[in-house]
Amino acid sequence: MLGRSANGMFWLFRYLERAENISRLIEAGFRMALTRDASDASDEWRSLIVTLGLRRAFEARHGKEYTGPHVFNFILRDRDNPGSVLAMTEEARTNARMVRGGITREVWESVNDGWMRLKEALARPVPETRLGDVLDLVRRQSTQVRGAMEGTMLRNEIYNFARMGSFIERADNTARILDVKYYVLLPSVSYVGTSLDNVQWENVLRSVAGERAYRWLNAGRMDPRGIAEFLILDGRFPRSLAFCYSKLRSNLASLAREYGNEMHCHEILRDADCQFHQATIEGIFEQGLHEFIGKFIRANTALALQIQRDYRFTE
């Protein structure tokens, strides 16, 4: 497969996954802000900007006025924000056009239709009364494209590059939420074990659409250690680190069979697999959750770069 086409598939699905993840973060932040007074709501909106790594860009545009409409419009549609949801969707469509001959009509139409609908919805600033509808639209686009791919695409190298883009991005998102949303945003270690601590952990679950699944498995009990184990090691949850890496392993194995040999990225993935198989939540907390997640994020980034090098494509 030509590197240009592999690149297009990989980044098409990374961008769609990223847009969906951002929409979930906005929804979780909005829920939190609604339950707080004005000062605490401002802190929650600031936390969302920090989580996405946009603090410097946002403050250059709006100063330190962290109001809901300023924050979610900056994240969703601001032209000064190259990481906006609108920009991600446009990039996804550009990549879909680049690989138009390698995807089915259903996949292309899902991408293109979603982009046109979102472009229209974000043509003007979004008020709070329309925020839920816009976020639903973002998630619906991602779901429709995924469904079109699963239902119409051959299970070949094109499919594998698309899936790898999705799961690399999803693992990165879950890890960064665990790291930033809790360790950076909890005001002080003195809050550990308090109601604010519990609320932050519950918000972490909402940010990855995992609240209901976790409650089903744990009879509604909110336990920080249990939540961390669920998001890191539980292979049943489709946004856990373990689940993402099990799918990456499967897709890389398919590529090795198709090309007749393994690459250096397979070795990196095997090393990561060993860490997952040997890890326990007790050991992770003993090592330090922040340290474990930081190491994972660096390894995940290295894996993504090595996949691009091994298969001769770049962003």
mmCIF file of C-alpha atoms in Angstrom:
data_model
loop_
_atom_site.group_PDB
_atom_site.id
_atom_site.type_symbol
_atom_site.label_atom_id
_atom_site.label_comp_id
_atom_site.label_asym_id
_atom_site.label_seq_id
_atom_site.Cartn_x
_atom_site.Cartn_y
_atom_site.Cartn_z
ATOM 1 C CA MET A 1 0.000 0.000 0.000
ATOM 2 C CA LEU A 2 1.371 3.423 -0.941
ATOM 3 C CA GLY A 3 2.556 5.456 2.031
ATOM 4 C CA ARG A 4 0.256 8.330 1.030
ATOM 5 C CA SER A 5 -2.804 6.087 1.192
ATOM 6 C CA ALA A 6 -1.732 4.489 4.471
ATOM 7 C CA ASN A 7 -1.223 7.964 5.889
ATOM 8 C CA GLY A 8 -4.655 9.077 4.727
ATOM 9 C CA MET A 9 -6.459 6.151 6.353
ATOM 10 C CA PHE A 10 -4.478 6.371 9.584
ATOM 11 C CA TRP A 11 -5.142 10.084 10.046
ATOM 12 C CA LEU A 12 -8.716 10.043 8.772
ATOM 13 C CA PHE A 13 -9.687 7.843 11.689
ATOM 14 C CA ARG A 14 -7.370 9.533 14.190
ATOM 15 C CA TYR A 15 -9.025 12.877 13.475
ATOM 16 C CA LEU A 16 -12.557 11.448 13.728
ATOM 17 C CA GLU A 17 -11.698 9.743 17.007
ATOM 18 C CA ARG A 18 -10.154 12.949 18.335
ATOM 19 C CA ALA A 19 -13.221 15.016 17.431
ATOM 20 C CA GLU A 20 -15.483 12.535 19.206
ATOM 21 C CA ASN A 21 -13.253 12.458 22.277
ATOM 22 C CA ILE A 22 -13.235 16.248 22.481
ATOM 23 C CA SER A 23 -17.036 16.344 22.272
ATOM 24 C CA ARG A 24 -17.268 13.946 25.221
ATOM 25 C CA LEU A 25 -14.891 16.113 27.245
ATOM 26 C CA ILE A 26 -16.992 19.200 26.539
ATOM 27 C CA GLU A 27 -20.166 17.403 27.607
ATOM 28 C CA ALA A 28 -18.557 16.228 30.857
ATOM 29 C CA GLY A 29 -17.255 19.743 31.572
ATOM 30 C CA PHE A 30 -20.661 21.252 30.847
ATOM 31 C CA ARG A 31 -22.367 18.832 33.260
ATOM 32 C CA MET A 32 -19.880 19.714 35.978
ATOM 33 C CA ALA A 33 -20.215 23.451 35.396
ATOM 34 C CA LEU A 34 -24.008 23.274 35.724
ATOM 35 C CA THR A 35 -23.702 21.887 39.261
ATOM 36 C CA ARG A 36 -21.354 24.631 40.528
ATOM 37 C CA ASP A 37 -21.450 28.310 41.369
ATOM 38 C CA ALA A 38 -19.948 30.864 38.967
ATOM 39 C CA SER A 39 -16.416 30.729 40.402
ATOM 40 C CA ASP A 40 -16.233 26.931 40.473
ATOM 41 C CA ALA A 41 -17.831 26.724 37.021
ATOM 42 C CA SER A 42 -15.035 28.929 35.681
ATOM 43 C CA ASP A 43 -12.494 26.515 37.205
ATOM 44 C CA GLU A 44 -14.196 23.607 35.487
ATOM 45 C CA TRP A 45 -14.077 25.315 32.091
ATOM 46 C CA ARG A 46 -10.417 26.158 32.697
ATOM 47 C CA SER A 47 -9.776 22.505 33.488
ATOM 48 C CA LEU A 48 -11.194 21.531 30.110
ATOM 49 C CA ILE A 49 -8.827 23.906 28.320
ATOM 50 C CA VAL A 50 -5.886 22.557 30.344
ATOM 51 C CA THR A 51 -6.848 18.958 29.587
ATOM 52 C CA LEU A 52 -6.772 19.703 25.855
ATOM 53 C CA GLY A 53 -3.461 21.562 26.073
ATOM 54 C CA LEU A 54 -5.009 24.804 24.781
ATOM 55 C CA ARG A 55 -4.421 27.166 27.678
ATOM 56 C CA ARG A 56 -1.880 29.430 25.968
ATOM 57 C CA ALA A 57 -3.906 29.669 22.747
ATOM 58 C CA PHE A 58 -7.165 30.307 24.601
ATOM 59 C CA GLU A 59 -5.741 33.039 26.838
ATOM 60 C CA ALA A 60 -4.163 34.744 23.828
ATOM 61 C CA ARG A 61 -7.689 34.989 22.397
ATOM 62 C CA HIS A 62 -9.861 35.530 25.481
ATOM 63 C CA GLY A 63 -7.536 36.358 28.358
ATOM 64 C CA LYS A 64 -8.398 34.553 31.587
ATOM 65 C CA GLU A 65 -12.166 34.847 31.212
ATOM 66 C CA TYR A 66 -13.153 31.177 31.333
ATOM 67 C CA THR A 67 -16.865 31.348 30.598
ATOM 68 C CA GLY A 68 -18.757 28.447 29.083
ATOM 69 C CA PRO A 69 -19.589 30.038 25.689
ATOM 70 C CA HIS A 70 -16.029 31.318 25.257
ATOM 71 C CA VAL A 71 -14.536 27.925 26.058
ATOM 72 C CA PHE A 72 -16.778 25.579 24.108
ATOM 73 C CA ASN A 73 -16.919 27.844 21.047
ATOM 74 C CA PHE A 74 -13.127 28.115 21.073
ATOM 75 C CA ILE A 75 -12.841 24.327 21.217
ATOM 76 C CA LEU A 76 -15.589 23.646 18.699
ATOM 77 C CA ARG A 77 -15.180 26.275 15.984
ATOM 78 C CA ASP A 78 -12.604 29.022 16.565
ATOM 79 C CA ARG A 79 -10.380 29.588 13.513
ATOM 80 C CA ASP A 80 -7.535 30.614 15.855
ATOM 81 C CA ASN A 81 -7.608 27.072 17.251
ATOM 82 C CA PRO A 82 -6.104 24.573 14.771
ATOM 83 C CA GLY A 83 -7.198 21.761 17.107
ATOM 84 C CA SER A 84 -10.883 22.701 17.031
ATOM 85 C CA VAL A 85 -13.526 20.063 16.356
ATOM 86 C CA LEU A 86 -14.381 21.800 13.074
ATOM 87 C CA ALA A 87 -10.708 21.715 12.036
ATOM 88 C CA MET A 88 -10.452 18.023 12.970
ATOM 89 C CA THR A 89 -13.529 17.221 10.882
ATOM 90 C CA GLU A 90 -12.172 19.180 7.916
ATOM 91 C CA GLU A 91 -8.860 17.309 8.187
ATOM 92 C CA ALA A 92 -10.723 13.998 8.301
ATOM 93 C CA ARG A 93 -12.617 14.907 5.121
ATOM 94 C CA THR A 94 -9.403 15.999 3.388
ATOM 95 C CA ASN A 95 -7.824 12.635 4.186
ATOM 96 C CA ALA A 96 -10.955 10.800 3.042
ATOM 97 C CA ARG A 97 -10.754 12.608 -0.310
ATOM 98 C CA MET A 98 -7.095 11.640 -0.585
ATOM 99 C CA VAL A 99 -7.942 7.926 -0.219
ATOM 100 C CA ARG A 100 -11.296 8.121 -2.018
ATOM 101 C CA GLY A 101 -10.403 5.175 -4.254
ATOM 102 C CA GLY A 102 -9.606 2.966 -1.269
ATOM 103 C CA ILE A 103 -12.790 3.440 0.763
ATOM 104 C CA THR A 104 -16.347 2.443 -0.008
ATOM 105 C CA ARG A 105 -19.030 4.858 -1.139
ATOM 106 C CA GLU A 106 -20.775 4.446 2.218
ATOM 107 C CA VAL A 107 -17.681 5.489 4.164
ATOM 108 C CA TRP A 108 -17.071 8.529 1.948
ATOM 109 C CA GLU A 109 -20.708 9.639 2.119
ATOM 110 C CA SER A 110 -20.715 9.308 5.920
ATOM 111 C CA VAL A 111 -17.579 11.446 6.219
ATOM 112 C CA ASN A 112 -18.749 14.047 3.720
ATOM 113 C CA ASP A 113 -22.297 14.277 5.059
ATOM 114 C CA GLY A 114 -21.049 14.654 8.621
ATOM 115 C CA TRP A 115 -18.644 17.399 7.603
ATOM 116 C CA MET A 116 -21.356 19.365 5.745
ATOM 117 C CA ARG A 117 -23.797 19.102 8.657
ATOM 118 C CA LEU A 118 -21.187 20.121 11.222
ATOM 119 C CA LYS A 119 -19.932 23.011 9.083
ATOM 120 C CA GLU A 120 -23.483 24.353 8.912
ATOM 121 C CA ALA A 121 -24.057 23.840 12.661
ATOM 122 C CA LEU A 122 -20.831 25.696 13.533
ATOM 123 C CA ALA A 123 -21.216 28.541 11.036
ATOM 124 C CA ARG A 124 -22.269 30.784 13.931
ATOM 125 C CA PRO A 125 -21.349 30.831 17.632
ATOM 126 C CA VAL A 126 -23.065 28.049 19.561
ATOM 127 C CA PRO A 127 -25.297 29.121 22.470
ATOM 128 C CA GLU A 128 -25.674 26.905 25.542
ATOM 129 C CA THR A 129 -29.184 25.951 24.420
ATOM 130 C CA ARG A 130 -27.768 24.306 21.257
ATOM 131 C CA LEU A 131 -24.614 22.820 22.731
ATOM 132 C CA GLY A 132 -26.121 19.379 23.362
ATOM 133 C CA ASP A 133 -27.389 19.106 19.768
ATOM 134 C CA VAL A 134 -23.990 20.057 18.348
ATOM 135 C CA LEU A 135 -22.142 17.552 20.528
ATOM 136 C CA ASP A 136 -24.616 14.836 19.516
ATOM 137 C CA LEU A 137 -23.911 15.676 15.880
ATOM 138 C CA VAL A 138 -20.146 15.262 16.367
ATOM 139 C CA ARG A 139 -20.554 11.873 18.041
ATOM 140 C CA ARG A 140 -23.124 10.742 15.493
ATOM 141 C CA GLN A 141 -20.735 11.474 12.620
ATOM 142 C CA SER A 142 -17.984 9.385 14.189
ATOM 143 C CA THR A 143 -20.414 6.547 14.905
ATOM 144 C CA GLN A 144 -21.809 6.574 11.358
ATOM 145 C CA VAL A 145 -18.375 6.495 9.733
ATOM 146 C CA ARG A 146 -17.301 3.644 12.014
ATOM 147 C CA GLY A 147 -20.482 1.752 11.221
ATOM 148 C CA ALA A 148 -20.021 2.262 7.478
ATOM 149 C CA MET A 149 -16.441 1.001 7.716
ATOM 150 C CA GLU A 150 -17.363 -2.059 9.787
ATOM 151 C CA GLY A 151 -20.268 -2.919 7.509
ATOM 152 C CA THR A 152 -18.754 -2.345 4.059
ATOM 153 C CA MET A 153 -14.924 -2.418 4.113
ATOM 154 C CA LEU A 154 -12.769 -5.408 3.284
ATOM 155 C CA ARG A 155 -10.635 -6.650 6.177
ATOM 156 C CA ASN A 156 -7.388 -5.743 4.417
ATOM 157 C CA GLU A 157 -4.467 -3.376 4.974
ATOM 158 C CA ILE A 158 -6.670 -0.305 4.450
ATOM 159 C CA TYR A 159 -8.976 -1.473 7.231
ATOM 160 C CA ASN A 160 -6.028 -2.211 9.516
ATOM 161 C CA PHE A 161 -4.461 1.239 9.100
ATOM 162 C CA ALA A 162 -7.843 2.837 9.820
ATOM 163 C CA ARG A 163 -8.314 0.798 12.985
ATOM 164 C CA MET A 164 -4.795 1.503 14.185
ATOM 165 C CA GLY A 165 -5.413 5.236 13.819
ATOM 166 C CA SER A 166 -8.573 4.945 15.919
ATOM 167 C CA PHE A 167 -7.035 2.912 18.736
ATOM 168 C CA ILE A 168 -3.759 4.848 18.961
ATOM 169 C CA GLU A 169 -5.816 8.029 19.357
ATOM 170 C CA ARG A 170 -8.311 6.484 21.769
ATOM 171 C CA ALA A 171 -5.596 5.095 24.046
ATOM 172 C CA ASP A 172 -3.858 8.469 24.096
ATOM 173 C CA ASN A 173 -7.114 10.207 24.996
ATOM 174 C CA THR A 174 -7.967 7.855 27.872
ATOM 175 C CA ALA A 175 -4.447 8.071 29.278
ATOM 176 C CA ARG A 176 -4.307 11.870 29.123
ATOM 177 C CA ILE A 177 -7.707 12.218 30.786
ATOM 178 C CA LEU A 178 -6.578 9.942 33.610
ATOM 179 C CA ASP A 179 -3.365 11.899 34.023
ATOM 180 C CA VAL A 180 -4.443 15.507 33.525
ATOM 181 C CA LYS A 181 -8.049 15.472 34.629
ATOM 182 C CA TYR A 182 -7.176 14.095 38.055
ATOM 183 C CA TYR A 183 -3.586 14.885 38.945
ATOM 184 C CA VAL A 184 -3.411 18.379 37.473
ATOM 185 C CA LEU A 185 -6.901 19.568 38.303
ATOM 186 C CA LEU A 186 -7.505 18.372 41.859
ATOM 187 C CA PRO A 187 -6.629 21.543 43.817
ATOM 188 C CA SER A 188 -4.482 19.854 46.460
ATOM 189 C CA VAL A 189 -3.522 16.415 47.753
ATOM 190 C CA SER A 190 -5.517 17.346 50.844
ATOM 191 C CA TYR A 191 -8.674 16.818 48.719
ATOM 192 C CA VAL A 192 -7.890 13.136 48.110
ATOM 193 C CA GLY A 193 -10.747 11.025 49.470
ATOM 194 C CA THR A 194 -13.125 13.996 49.749
ATOM 195 C CA SER A 195 -16.360 14.554 47.845
ATOM 196 C CA LEU A 196 -14.481 16.707 45.311
ATOM 197 C CA ASP A 197 -12.047 13.853 44.752
ATOM 198 C CA ASN A 198 -14.950 11.463 44.106
ATOM 199 C CA VAL A 199 -16.618 13.934 41.737
ATOM 200 C CA GLN A 200 -13.412 14.263 39.720
ATOM 201 C CA TRP A 201 -13.165 10.497 39.325
ATOM 202 C CA GLU A 202 -16.814 10.286 38.288
ATOM 203 C CA ASN A 203 -16.143 13.009 35.731
ATOM 204 C CA VAL A 204 -13.214 11.001 34.362
ATOM 205 C CA LEU A 205 -15.667 8.164 33.657
ATOM 206 C CA ARG A 206 -18.107 10.520 31.948
ATOM 207 C CA SER A 207 -15.301 11.897 29.784
ATOM 208 C CA VAL A 208 -14.745 8.453 28.250
ATOM 209 C CA ALA A 209 -18.415 7.394 28.175
ATOM 210 C CA GLY A 210 -17.670 4.780 30.832
ATOM 211 C CA GLU A 211 -19.889 5.773 33.746
ATOM 212 C CA ARG A 212 -22.748 3.361 33.050
ATOM 213 C CA ALA A 213 -20.486 0.425 32.169
ATOM 214 C CA TYR A 214 -18.489 0.950 35.365
ATOM 215 C CA ARG A 215 -21.636 1.149 37.499
ATOM 216 C CA TRP A 216 -22.961 -2.057 35.954
ATOM 217 C CA LEU A 217 -19.764 -3.877 36.878
ATOM 218 C CA ASN A 218 -19.403 -2.340 40.343
ATOM 219 C CA ALA A 219 -22.983 -1.955 41.581
ATOM 220 C CA GLY A 220 -22.715 1.833 41.513
ATOM 221 C CA ARG A 221 -19.742 2.002 43.883
ATOM 222 C CA MET A 222 -17.316 4.831 43.016
ATOM 223 C CA ASP A 223 -13.808 3.817 44.016
ATOM 224 C CA PRO A 224 -10.722 5.606 42.586
ATOM 225 C CA ARG A 225 -8.650 2.439 42.461
ATOM 226 C CA GLY A 226 -11.489 0.502 40.837
ATOM 227 C CA ILE A 227 -12.019 3.249 38.246
ATOM 228 C CA ALA A 228 -8.317 3.351 37.396
ATOM 229 C CA GLU A 229 -8.256 -0.436 37.017
ATOM 230 C CA PHE A 230 -11.348 -0.288 34.800
ATOM 231 C CA LEU A 231 -9.824 2.325 32.469
ATOM 232 C CA ILE A 232 -6.350 0.800 32.346
ATOM 233 C CA LEU A 233 -6.653 -2.981 32.632
ATOM 234 C CA ASP A 234 -10.249 -4.042 31.912
ATOM 235 C CA GLY A 235 -10.213 -5.511 28.397
ATOM 236 C CA ARG A 236 -14.013 -5.530 28.230
ATOM 237 C CA PHE A 237 -14.361 -1.749 28.088
ATOM 238 C CA PRO A 238 -13.737 -0.424 24.543
ATOM 239 C CA ARG A 239 -11.938 2.712 25.728
ATOM 240 C CA SER A 240 -9.600 1.075 28.227
ATOM 241 C CA LEU A 241 -5.882 1.008 27.500
ATOM 242 C CA ALA A 242 -5.874 -2.800 27.569
ATOM 243 C CA PHE A 243 -8.724 -3.023 25.033
ATOM 244 C CA CYS A 244 -7.095 -0.522 22.651
ATOM 245 C CA TYR A 245 -3.829 -2.421 22.721
ATOM 246 C CA SER A 246 -5.501 -5.778 22.184
ATOM 247 C CA LYS A 247 -7.012 -4.359 18.970
ATOM 248 C CA LEU A 248 -3.702 -2.802 17.913
ATOM 249 C CA ARG A 249 -2.069 -6.191 18.395
ATOM 250 C CA SER A 250 -4.681 -7.824 16.163
ATOM 251 C CA ASN A 251 -4.359 -5.223 13.399
ATOM 252 C CA LEU A 252 -0.563 -5.250 13.413
ATOM 253 C CA ALA A 253 -0.616 -9.056 13.281
ATOM 254 C CA SER A 254 -2.877 -8.868 10.226
ATOM 255 C CA LEU A 255 -0.425 -6.515 8.518
ATOM 256 C CA ALA A 256 2.482 -8.850 9.322
ATOM 257 C CA ARG A 257 0.613 -11.753 7.706
ATOM 258 C CA GLU A 258 -0.255 -9.661 4.659
ATOM 259 C CA TYR A 259 3.286 -8.341 4.120
ATOM 260 C CA GLY A 260 5.016 -11.528 5.206
ATOM 261 C CA ASN A 261 7.205 -9.993 7.904
ATOM 262 C CA GLU A 262 7.135 -8.044 11.159
ATOM 263 C CA MET A 263 8.478 -4.529 11.676
ATOM 264 C CA HIS A 264 10.079 -2.752 14.617
ATOM 265 C CA CYS A 265 6.631 -1.500 15.710
ATOM 266 C CA HIS A 266 5.669 -5.128 16.449
ATOM 267 C CA GLU A 267 8.539 -5.351 18.914
ATOM 268 C CA ILE A 268 7.454 -2.112 20.622
ATOM 269 C CA LEU A 269 3.912 -3.450 20.920
ATOM 270 C CA ARG A 270 5.132 -6.735 22.399
ATOM 271 C CA ASP A 271 7.028 -4.818 25.077
ATOM 272 C CA ALA A 272 3.856 -2.870 25.902
ATOM 273 C CA ASP A 273 1.859 -6.106 26.012
ATOM 274 C CA CYS A 274 4.279 -7.561 28.544
ATOM 275 C CA GLN A 275 3.737 -4.545 30.784
ATOM 276 C CA PHE A 276 -0.049 -4.925 30.577
ATOM 277 C CA HIS A 277 0.028 -8.652 31.291
ATOM 278 C CA GLN A 278 2.289 -8.172 34.293
ATOM 279 C CA ALA A 279 0.554 -5.062 35.655
ATOM 280 C CA THR A 280 -1.807 -5.065 38.617
ATOM 281 C CA ILE A 281 -3.645 -2.057 39.922
ATOM 282 C CA GLU A 282 -1.857 -2.441 43.250
ATOM 283 C CA GLY A 283 1.496 -2.303 41.488
ATOM 284 C CA ILE A 284 0.429 0.699 39.411
ATOM 285 C CA PHE A 285 -0.612 2.683 42.489
ATOM 286 C CA GLU A 286 2.530 1.641 44.315
ATOM 287 C CA GLN A 287 4.625 2.889 41.393
ATOM 288 C CA GLY A 288 2.443 5.993 41.131
ATOM 289 C CA LEU A 289 -0.463 6.382 38.715
ATOM 290 C CA HIS A 290 0.986 9.603 37.301
ATOM 291 C CA GLU A 291 4.314 7.896 36.582
ATOM 292 C CA PHE A 292 2.654 4.848 34.994
ATOM 293 C CA ILE A 293 0.432 6.947 32.740
ATOM 294 C CA GLY A 294 3.300 9.230 31.743
ATOM 295 C CA LYS A 295 5.341 6.214 30.702
ATOM 296 C CA PHE A 296 2.385 4.819 28.754
ATOM 297 C CA ILE A 297 1.783 8.089 26.870
ATOM 298 C CA ARG A 298 5.435 8.242 25.812
ATOM 299 C CA ALA A 299 5.351 4.599 24.685
ATOM 300 C CA ASN A 300 2.076 5.112 22.775
ATOM 301 C CA THR A 301 3.516 8.139 20.975
ATOM 302 C CA ALA A 302 6.651 6.156 20.123
ATOM 303 C CA LEU A 303 4.514 3.306 18.764
ATOM 304 C CA ALA A 304 2.512 5.672 16.535
ATOM 305 C CA LEU A 305 5.698 7.225 15.136
ATOM 306 C CA GLN A 306 7.282 3.818 14.565
ATOM 307 C CA ILE A 307 4.217 2.573 12.674
ATOM 308 C CA GLN A 308 4.549 5.589 10.387
ATOM 309 C CA ARG A 309 8.269 4.960 9.878
ATOM 310 C CA ASP A 310 7.915 1.213 9.316
ATOM 311 C CA TYR A 311 5.179 1.609 6.737
ATOM 312 C CA ARG A 312 6.798 4.703 5.196
ATOM 313 C CA PHE A 313 4.219 7.352 5.780
ATOM 314 C CA THR A 314 4.091 10.582 7.797
ATOM 315 C CA GLU A 315 1.362 12.973 8.912
#
